[in-house]
Structure formats: C-alpha cells, structure tokens
Coordinates of C-alpha atoms in Angstrom, one line a residue:
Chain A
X7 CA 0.0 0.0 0.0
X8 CA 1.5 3.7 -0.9
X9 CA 1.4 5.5 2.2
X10 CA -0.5 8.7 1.8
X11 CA 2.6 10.9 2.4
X12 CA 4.5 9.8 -0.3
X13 CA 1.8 10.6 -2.7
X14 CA 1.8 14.4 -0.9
X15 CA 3.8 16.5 -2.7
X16 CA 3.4 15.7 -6.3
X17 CA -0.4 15.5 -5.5
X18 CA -0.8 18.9 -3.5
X19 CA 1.2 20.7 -6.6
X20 CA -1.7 18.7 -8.8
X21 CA -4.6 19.7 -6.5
X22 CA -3.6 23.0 -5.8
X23 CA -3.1 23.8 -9.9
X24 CA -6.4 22.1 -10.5
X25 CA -8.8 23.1 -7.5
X26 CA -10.2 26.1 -9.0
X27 CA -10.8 24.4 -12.7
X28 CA -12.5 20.9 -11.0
X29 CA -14.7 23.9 -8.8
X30 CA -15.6 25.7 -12.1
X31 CA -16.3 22.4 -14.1
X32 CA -18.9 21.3 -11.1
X33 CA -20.5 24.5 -11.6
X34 CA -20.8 24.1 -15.4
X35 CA -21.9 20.6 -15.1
X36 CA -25.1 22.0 -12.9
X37 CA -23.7 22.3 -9.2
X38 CA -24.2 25.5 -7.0
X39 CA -20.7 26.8 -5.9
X40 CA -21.3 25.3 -2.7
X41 CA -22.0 21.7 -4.1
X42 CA -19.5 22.1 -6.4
X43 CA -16.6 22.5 -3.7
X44 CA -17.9 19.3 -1.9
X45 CA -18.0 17.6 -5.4
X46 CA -14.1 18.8 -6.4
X47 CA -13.1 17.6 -2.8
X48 CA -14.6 14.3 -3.5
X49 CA -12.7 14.3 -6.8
X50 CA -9.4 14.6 -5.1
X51 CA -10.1 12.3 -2.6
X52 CA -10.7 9.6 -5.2
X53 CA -7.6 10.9 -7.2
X54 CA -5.0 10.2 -3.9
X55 CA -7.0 7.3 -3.7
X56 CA -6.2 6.0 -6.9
X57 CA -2.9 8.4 -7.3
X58 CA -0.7 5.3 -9.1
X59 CA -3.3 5.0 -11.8
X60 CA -4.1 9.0 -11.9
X61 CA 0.0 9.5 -12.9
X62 CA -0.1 6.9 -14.9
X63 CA -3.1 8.1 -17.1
X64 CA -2.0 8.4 -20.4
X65 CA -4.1 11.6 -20.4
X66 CA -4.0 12.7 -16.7
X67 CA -6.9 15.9 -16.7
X68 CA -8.8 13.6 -18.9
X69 CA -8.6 10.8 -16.3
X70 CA -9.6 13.2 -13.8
X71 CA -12.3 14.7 -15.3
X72 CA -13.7 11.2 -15.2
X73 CA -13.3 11.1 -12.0
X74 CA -15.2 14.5 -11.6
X75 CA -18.0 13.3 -13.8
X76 CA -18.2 10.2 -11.6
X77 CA -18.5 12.7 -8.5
X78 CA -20.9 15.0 -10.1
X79 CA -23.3 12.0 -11.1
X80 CA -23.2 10.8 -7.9
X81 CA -24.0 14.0 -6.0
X82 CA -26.9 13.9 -8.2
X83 CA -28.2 10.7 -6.6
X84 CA -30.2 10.8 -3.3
X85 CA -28.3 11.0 -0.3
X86 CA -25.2 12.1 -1.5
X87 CA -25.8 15.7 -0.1
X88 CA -25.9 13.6 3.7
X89 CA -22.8 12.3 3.5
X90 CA -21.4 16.0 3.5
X91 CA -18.8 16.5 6.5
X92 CA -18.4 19.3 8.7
X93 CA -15.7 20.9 8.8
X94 CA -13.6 23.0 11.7
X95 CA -13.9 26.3 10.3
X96 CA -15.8 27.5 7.6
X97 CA -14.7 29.2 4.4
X98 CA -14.9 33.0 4.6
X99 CA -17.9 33.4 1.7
X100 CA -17.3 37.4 1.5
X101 CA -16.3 38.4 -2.3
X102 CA -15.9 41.2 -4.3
X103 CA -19.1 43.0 -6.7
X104 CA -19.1 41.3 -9.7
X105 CA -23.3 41.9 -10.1
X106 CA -22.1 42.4 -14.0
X107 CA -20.4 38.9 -14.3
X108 CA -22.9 37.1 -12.7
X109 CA -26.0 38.8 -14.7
X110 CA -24.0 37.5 -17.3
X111 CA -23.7 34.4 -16.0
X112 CA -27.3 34.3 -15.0
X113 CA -27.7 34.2 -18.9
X114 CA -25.5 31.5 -19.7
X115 CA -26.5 29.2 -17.1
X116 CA -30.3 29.3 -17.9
X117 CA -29.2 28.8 -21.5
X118 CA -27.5 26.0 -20.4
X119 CA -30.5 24.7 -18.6
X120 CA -31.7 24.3 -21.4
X121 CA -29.5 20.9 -22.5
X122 CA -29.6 17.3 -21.5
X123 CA -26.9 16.2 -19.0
X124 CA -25.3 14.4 -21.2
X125 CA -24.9 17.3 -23.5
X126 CA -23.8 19.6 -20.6
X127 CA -21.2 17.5 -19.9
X128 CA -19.9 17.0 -23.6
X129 CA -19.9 21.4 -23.6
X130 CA -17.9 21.2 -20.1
X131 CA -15.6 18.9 -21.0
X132 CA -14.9 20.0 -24.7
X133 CA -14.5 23.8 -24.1
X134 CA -13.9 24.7 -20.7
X135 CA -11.9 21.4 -20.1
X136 CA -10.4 21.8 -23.8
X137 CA -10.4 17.7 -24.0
X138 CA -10.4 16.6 -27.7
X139 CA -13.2 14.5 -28.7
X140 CA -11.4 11.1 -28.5
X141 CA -10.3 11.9 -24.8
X142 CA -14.4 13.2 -23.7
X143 CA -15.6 9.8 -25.5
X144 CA -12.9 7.7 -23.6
X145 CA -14.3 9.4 -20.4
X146 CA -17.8 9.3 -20.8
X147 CA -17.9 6.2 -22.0
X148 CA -19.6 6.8 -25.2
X149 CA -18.3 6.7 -29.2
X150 CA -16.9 10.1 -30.2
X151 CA -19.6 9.9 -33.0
X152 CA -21.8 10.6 -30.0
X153 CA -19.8 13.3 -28.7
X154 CA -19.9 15.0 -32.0
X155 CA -23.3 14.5 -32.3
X156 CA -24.1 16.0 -28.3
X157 CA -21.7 19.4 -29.2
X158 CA -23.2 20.3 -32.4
X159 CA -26.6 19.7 -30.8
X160 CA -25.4 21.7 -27.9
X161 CA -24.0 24.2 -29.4
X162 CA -27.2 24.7 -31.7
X163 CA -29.4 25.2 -28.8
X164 CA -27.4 27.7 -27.3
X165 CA -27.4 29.5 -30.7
X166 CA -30.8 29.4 -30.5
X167 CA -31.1 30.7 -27.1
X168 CA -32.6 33.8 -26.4
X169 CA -30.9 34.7 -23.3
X170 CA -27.6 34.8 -25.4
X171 CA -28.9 37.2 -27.9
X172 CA -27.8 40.1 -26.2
X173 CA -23.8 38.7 -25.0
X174 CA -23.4 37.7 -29.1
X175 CA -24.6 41.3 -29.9
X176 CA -22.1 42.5 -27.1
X177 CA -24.2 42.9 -24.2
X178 CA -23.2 42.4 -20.2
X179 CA -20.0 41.1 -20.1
Chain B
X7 CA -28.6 36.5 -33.4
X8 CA -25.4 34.9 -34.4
X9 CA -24.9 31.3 -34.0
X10 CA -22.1 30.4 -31.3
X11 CA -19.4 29.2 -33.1
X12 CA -16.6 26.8 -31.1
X13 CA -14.5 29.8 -29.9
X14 CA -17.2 30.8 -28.4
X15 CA -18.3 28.3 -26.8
X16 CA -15.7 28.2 -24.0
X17 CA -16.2 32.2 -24.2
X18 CA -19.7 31.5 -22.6
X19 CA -18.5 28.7 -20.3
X20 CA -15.6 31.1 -19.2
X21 CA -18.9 33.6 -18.5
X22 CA -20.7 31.6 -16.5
X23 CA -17.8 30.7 -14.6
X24 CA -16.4 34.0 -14.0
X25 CA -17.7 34.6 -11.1
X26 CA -17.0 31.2 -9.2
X27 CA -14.6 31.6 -6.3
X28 CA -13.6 29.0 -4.1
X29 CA -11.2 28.7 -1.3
X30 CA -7.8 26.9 -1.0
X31 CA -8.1 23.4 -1.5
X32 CA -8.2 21.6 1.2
X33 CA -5.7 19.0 1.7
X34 CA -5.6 18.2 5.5
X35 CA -8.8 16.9 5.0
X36 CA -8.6 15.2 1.7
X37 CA -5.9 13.0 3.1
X38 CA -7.6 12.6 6.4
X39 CA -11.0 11.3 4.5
X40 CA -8.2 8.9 2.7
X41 CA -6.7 7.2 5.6
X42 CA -10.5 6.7 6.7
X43 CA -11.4 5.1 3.6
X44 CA -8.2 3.1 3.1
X45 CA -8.7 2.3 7.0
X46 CA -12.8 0.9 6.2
X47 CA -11.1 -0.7 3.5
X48 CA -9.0 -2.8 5.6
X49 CA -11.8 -3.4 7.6
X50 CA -13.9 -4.8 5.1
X51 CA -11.0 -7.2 4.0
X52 CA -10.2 -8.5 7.1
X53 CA -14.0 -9.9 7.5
X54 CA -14.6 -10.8 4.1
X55 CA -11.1 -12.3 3.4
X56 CA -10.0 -15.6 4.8
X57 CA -6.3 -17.2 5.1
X58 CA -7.2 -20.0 7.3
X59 CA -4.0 -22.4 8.9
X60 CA -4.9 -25.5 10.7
X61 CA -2.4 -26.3 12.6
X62 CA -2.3 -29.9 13.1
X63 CA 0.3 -32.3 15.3
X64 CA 1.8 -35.2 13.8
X65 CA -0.2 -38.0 14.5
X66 CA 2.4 -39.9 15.7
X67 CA 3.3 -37.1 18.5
X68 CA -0.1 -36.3 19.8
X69 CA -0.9 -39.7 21.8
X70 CA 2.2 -39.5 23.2
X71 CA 1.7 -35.8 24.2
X72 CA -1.5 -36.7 25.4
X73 CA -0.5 -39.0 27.7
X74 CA 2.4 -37.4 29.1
X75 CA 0.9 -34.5 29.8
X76 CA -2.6 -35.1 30.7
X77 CA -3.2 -32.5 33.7
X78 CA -5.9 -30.4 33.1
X79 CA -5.8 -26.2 32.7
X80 CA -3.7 -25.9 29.7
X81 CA -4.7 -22.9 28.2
X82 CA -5.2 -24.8 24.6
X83 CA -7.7 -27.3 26.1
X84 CA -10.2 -24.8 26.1
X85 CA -10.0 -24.2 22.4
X86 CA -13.9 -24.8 21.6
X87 CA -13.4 -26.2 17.9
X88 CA -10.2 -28.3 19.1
X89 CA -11.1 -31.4 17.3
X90 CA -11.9 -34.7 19.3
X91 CA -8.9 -36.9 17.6
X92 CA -5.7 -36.4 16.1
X93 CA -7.4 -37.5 12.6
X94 CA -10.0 -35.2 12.9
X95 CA -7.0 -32.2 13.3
X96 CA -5.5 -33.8 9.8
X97 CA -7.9 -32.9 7.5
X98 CA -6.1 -32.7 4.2
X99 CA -7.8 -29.5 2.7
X100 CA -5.7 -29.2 -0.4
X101 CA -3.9 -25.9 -1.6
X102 CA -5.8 -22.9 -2.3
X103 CA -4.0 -20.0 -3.1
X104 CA -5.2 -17.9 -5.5
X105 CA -3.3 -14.6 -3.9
X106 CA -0.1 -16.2 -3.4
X107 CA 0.2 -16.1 0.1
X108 CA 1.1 -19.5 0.5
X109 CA 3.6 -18.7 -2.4
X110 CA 5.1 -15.6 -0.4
X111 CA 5.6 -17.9 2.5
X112 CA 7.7 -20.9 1.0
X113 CA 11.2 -21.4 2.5
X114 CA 12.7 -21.3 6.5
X115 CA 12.0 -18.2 8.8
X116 CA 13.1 -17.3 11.5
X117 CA 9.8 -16.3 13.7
X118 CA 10.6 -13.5 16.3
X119 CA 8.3 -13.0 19.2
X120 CA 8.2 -9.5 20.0
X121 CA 7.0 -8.5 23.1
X122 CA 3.8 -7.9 22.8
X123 CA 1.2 -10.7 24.0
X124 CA -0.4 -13.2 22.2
X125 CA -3.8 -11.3 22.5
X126 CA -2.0 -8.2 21.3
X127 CA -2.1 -6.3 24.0
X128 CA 1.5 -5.0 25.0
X129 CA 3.5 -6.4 28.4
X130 CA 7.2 -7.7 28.5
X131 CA 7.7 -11.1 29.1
X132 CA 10.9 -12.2 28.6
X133 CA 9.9 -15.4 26.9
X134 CA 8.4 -13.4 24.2
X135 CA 11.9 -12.7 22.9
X136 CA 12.3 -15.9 21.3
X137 CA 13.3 -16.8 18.0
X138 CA 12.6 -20.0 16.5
X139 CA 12.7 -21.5 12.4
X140 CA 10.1 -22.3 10.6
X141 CA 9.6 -23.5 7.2
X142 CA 6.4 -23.4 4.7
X143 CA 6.9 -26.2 2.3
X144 CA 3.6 -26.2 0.0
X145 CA 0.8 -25.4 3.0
X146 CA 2.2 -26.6 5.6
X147 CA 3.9 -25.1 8.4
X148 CA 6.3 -26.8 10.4
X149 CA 8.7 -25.8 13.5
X150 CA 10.5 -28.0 16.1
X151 CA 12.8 -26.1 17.5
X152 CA 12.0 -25.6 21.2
X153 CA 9.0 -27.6 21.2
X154 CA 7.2 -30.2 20.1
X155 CA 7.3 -30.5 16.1
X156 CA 4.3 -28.6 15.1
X157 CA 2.6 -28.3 11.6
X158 CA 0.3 -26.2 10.3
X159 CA -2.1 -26.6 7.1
X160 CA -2.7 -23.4 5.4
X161 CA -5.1 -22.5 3.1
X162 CA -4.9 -18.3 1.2
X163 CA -8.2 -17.5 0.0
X164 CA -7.7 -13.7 -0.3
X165 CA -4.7 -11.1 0.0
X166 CA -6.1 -7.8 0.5
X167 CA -4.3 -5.1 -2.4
X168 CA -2.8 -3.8 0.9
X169 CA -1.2 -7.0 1.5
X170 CA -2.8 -7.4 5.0
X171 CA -5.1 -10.5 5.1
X172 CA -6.6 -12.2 8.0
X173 CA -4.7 -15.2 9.0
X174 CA -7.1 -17.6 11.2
X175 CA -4.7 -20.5 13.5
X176 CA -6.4 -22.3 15.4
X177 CA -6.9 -26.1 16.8
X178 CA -3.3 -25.4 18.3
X179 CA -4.2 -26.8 21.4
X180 CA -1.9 -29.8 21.7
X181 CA 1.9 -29.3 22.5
X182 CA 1.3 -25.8 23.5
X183 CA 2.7 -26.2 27.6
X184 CA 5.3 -28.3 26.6
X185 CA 8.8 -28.1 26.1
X186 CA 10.6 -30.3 23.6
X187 CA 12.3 -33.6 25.0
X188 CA 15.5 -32.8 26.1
X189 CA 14.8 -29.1 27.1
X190 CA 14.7 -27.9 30.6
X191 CA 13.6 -24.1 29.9
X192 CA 10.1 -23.4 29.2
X193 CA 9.0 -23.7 26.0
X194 CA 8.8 -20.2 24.1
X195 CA 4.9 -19.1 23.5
X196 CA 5.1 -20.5 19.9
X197 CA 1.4 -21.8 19.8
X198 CA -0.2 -19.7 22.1
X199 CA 0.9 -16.8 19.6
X200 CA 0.0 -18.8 16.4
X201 CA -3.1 -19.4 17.9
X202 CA -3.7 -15.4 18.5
X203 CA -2.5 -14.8 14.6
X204 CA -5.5 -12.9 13.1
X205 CA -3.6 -11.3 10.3
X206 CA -1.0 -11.6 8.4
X207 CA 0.9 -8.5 6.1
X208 CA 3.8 -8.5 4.0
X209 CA 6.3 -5.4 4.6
X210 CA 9.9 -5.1 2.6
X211 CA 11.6 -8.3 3.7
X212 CA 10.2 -8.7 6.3
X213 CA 6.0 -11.0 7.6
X214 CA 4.4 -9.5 9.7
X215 CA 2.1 -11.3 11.9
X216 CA -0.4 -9.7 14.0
X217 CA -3.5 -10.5 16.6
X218 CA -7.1 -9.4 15.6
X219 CA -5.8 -5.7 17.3
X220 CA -3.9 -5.2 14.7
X221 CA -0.8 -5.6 17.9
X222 CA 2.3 -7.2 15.7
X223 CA 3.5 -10.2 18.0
X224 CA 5.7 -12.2 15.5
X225 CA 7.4 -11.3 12.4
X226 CA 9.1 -14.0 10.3
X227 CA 12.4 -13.1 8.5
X228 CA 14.6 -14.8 6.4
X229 CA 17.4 -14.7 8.9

C-alpha cells in the first residue's frame, strides 16, 4: 500500500493547480458553488485514492475529469448531499461586486439549462476542459460519434437561445 | 442572433464561470477522508477475506503428548473447535491459493516474538523474545525447534491489495505447555501466539504477523 505521504507533494502541486478548474467544471456541469466545492473535494479524494493510476493516465486531466464526472453523477443521486462533513472552520464566503459577471452568468446558465446532462457534460468537458473529442468519448464512456453528435446539438441550442442574444450582440460582459 | 461558433463556446462557459470563487483546496482533509477510507477498506478485507492455517500435530506425536501431559488447565484445552482426535485435526484440505500467500511464504523463517502478547495487547515477558525456524513447504507449516514438532495446514483464499489478510490459527491446542524432550527451559509461546494470529501482512523483507488488534506479535524473516 502507498502511504499517503509519499503521494503528498506531487499530489498537492496537482490539487492545488487544479482546484479552482475541478470547482468551475462542477458549476458548469449543474452544481451551485457550494455543491460544487464538496464535489471537487470528493474528486481529489478519489484521485489520492487512486494516485498510481491518476500518474499513470496516459491523459492525466482527462482521467480526472472522469473522476469528476463520476463525482458530479453521484452527487446527483439521493443521499449524497448527507454524506457532506463538517468541517472545523468555515470558508470565509465574503467576495468582491461582480453583479455584471454574474448577470452575465445568469444568462449563460439558464441557456445552459436548457440541454440534456449528457450534452452539458460533452460542452464542459470539450471547451472549458479543452479535452479533444477522443479523450471526452474515452471518459464518458460513449463513441466520439456521440460526442460530436451531443456538441453540435449543444451548441445549436445555445445559438438558438434567447438569453444569449444580447452577449453575441455585445451585451453584459 | 449569431450562432455560437466553437471559440465561443468556451467564451460563454468562461462567462458563467467567472464569477465562481472558491477557497484553498483543502488537503488536510482530503488525506484525512483517505486514511478513513483506506482504514474501512481494511476493515472490510479483514472480515470478508479468509487465510485459514490449521495447525495440526503429527499423528504420531499427539498420543504421546497426550499422555504425558494429561493435567488439566492448559490454556489450549479450552479451544472450543479443538477437534476430538488427532485425525480429525489432519484434515487434508488441499492448496488454495489464488493470492499467493502461501507462495510468499515458502522457504525457512526465522519467527521472532516480539514482546507484545499473544492477544495483542503490550506487556514484557521475557519469553516473548524468542526466536525460533520455521519453514512453509507447500501449505504446511512446520517448526521444532523448542518444542514439540508442530505443523500447520494453510489455506490463502484472499490477499487484500494492501497485502494485509486475516490469518485464522487455530486447533493449536496440543503441545502448546510443553517443552521439547530434552529441554529444561520453558518452551517459548510459539502456539499460544499462532493461535492469536489474526492477520497476516507483508512489509519489505520482512511478515508480519499480527493478533485481531492489529498488535504485531511475531514477524518472520529470512534470517
């Protein structure tokens, strides 16, 4: 068995580089902020877990954006939420204005309420992950026909959107 | 309204994002919650898995240890599944080994007590720094040197992937209070501890044997 200390240091440089992206990608994926935290924690967890095979990925974001996925699908199941720890202090939650971003935001997530999961996930993982199409097939599980199929049906709804009319005409930004 | 094209697809997703925060990741607790999980694992091995030695006597040696030493209140009488006959101890079982635990174990040892006791709980007793050889050839154990020749029948159903498996002795009741003929020092506490042996884990060079606490009270080496 690897002790977990001698997986530390490569694993808090990858955790630490990766927090805020695994955060974001919950979000996009359909968690609040808050669920999303628990969901990239949970994520890590299962990467030090599995840390030999994580390094050994021939793709290692793409292996972990599996994981991720995994997470995010489980969260969605009942229960999930009660298995949520408490923890010794809690996050300081204050942040800066940004009314604009989130308007903007607003916009973009009701658009994307729009699609199915599974194209939600195929938009996640192809542009804000920036995984080719072989490497979102290989982690969803699916033929990269289908991933093709899933973005340009994605991408068409959101074209279609009306919420995005006024960001593609250079509205709120 | 123009239609998103790819570039701007991660322009929106960027968008949305924007305003996400979160704090530092927490570590502390990541590897906490991993040592619990890696610690239930362990758990759930040691009941599901089963490496099972029977330790039987030679059946030429337990009448005769019978008889000599008949008095009552050895500890290894009271072992409840202690078989009623030297044939019933014998049972050939066969080798099953699909983990290689068995495999891992071929060859001479030297078993060192350590002081902790057989229930692996942690006193000194001086007779507990014993060493003594022992030798896996195929599934059975065997050792004679301080007491009575002992063997033991193993059978390795399951190595955990943390190579800690649960390592049942028992029917060791027989030449446990005795010393070998010729000896005037006590024996060494060979089959009370194999008798206490709950699991069994592999580290470096070096076997670990340990009582259902997880207390280490032998380790074989290849000394």
């Amino acid at each position: 068995m690897q002790p977990v200390t001698e997986a530390t240091g490569e694993f808090a440089e990858y955790a630490a580089a990766r927090w805020l992206t695994l955060v974001r990608s919950a979000v996009l994926l359909g968690c609040t902020p808050s669920e999303a935290e628990d969901v990239a924690q949970e994520t890590l967890t299962r990467c030090l877990v599995g840390w030999t095979k994580v390094t050994a990925a021939r793709h290692r974001d793409a292996y972990v954006s599996a994981i991720l996925l995994n997470c995010f699908r489980d969260s969605r199941r009942s229960g999930w939420r009660r298995r949520e720890r408490p923890v010794a202090t809690v996050p300081d939650a204050s942040e800066p204005d940004r009314t604009d971003l989130a308007d903007t935001a607003a916009a973009v997530e009701a658009a994307l309420g729009t699609l199915s999961p599974g194209q939600r996930e195929v938009l996640t993982m192809r542009f804000y992950l920036q995984l080719g199409e072989a490497q979102v097939a290989e982690a969803l599980g699916v033929a990269v026909g289908t991933v093709k199929s899933r973005t340009a049906r994605a991408l068409a709804a959101l074209a279609a959107d009306t919420n995005l009319a006024d960001l593609h005409d250079g509205g709120p930004t | 309204m123009n239609p998103p094209l790819d570039e701007h697809a991660r322009d929106l997703l960027e968008r949305l994002v924007a305003p996400v925060t979160a704090g530092p990741v927490r570590l502390a607790e990541i590897e906490a919650e991993v040592a619990r999980r890696r610690a239930r694992r362990r758990a759930r091995l040691a009941i599901g898995a089963s490496v099972a030695a029977v330790v039987v006597v030679g059946a030429a040696t337990v009448p005769a240890i019978r008889d000599s030493h008949p008095g009552p209140g050895r500890a290894t009488d009271s072992t409840p599944s202690a078989p009623a006959s030297p044939t019933a101890i014998s049972t050939p079982t066969g080798v099953r080994d699909p983990a290689g635990v068995i495999g891992r174990l071929q060859g001479s040892w030297t078993l060192r007590l350590t002081n902790i006791a057989p229930d692996g709980l942690g006193f000194h007793n001086e007779l507990m720094d014993a060493r003594v050889e022992v030798g896996f050839r195929d599934d059975v154990l065997s050792t004679s040197d301080g007491v009575h020749a002992i063997e033991a029948r193993v059978l390795a159903d399951v190595l955990a992937a943390d190579e800690t498996a649960d390592l049942n002795v028992y029917d060791v009741r027989t030449a446990s209070a005795t010393a070998a003929p010729g000896e005037t020092d006590p024996p060494p506490p060979i089959l009370e501890t194999l008798s206490s042996i709950a699991h069994v884990s592999f580290q470096g060079d070096e076997v670990m044997l340990s009582a259902a606490n997880y207390g280490i009270i032998a380790v074989l080496s290849r000394d």
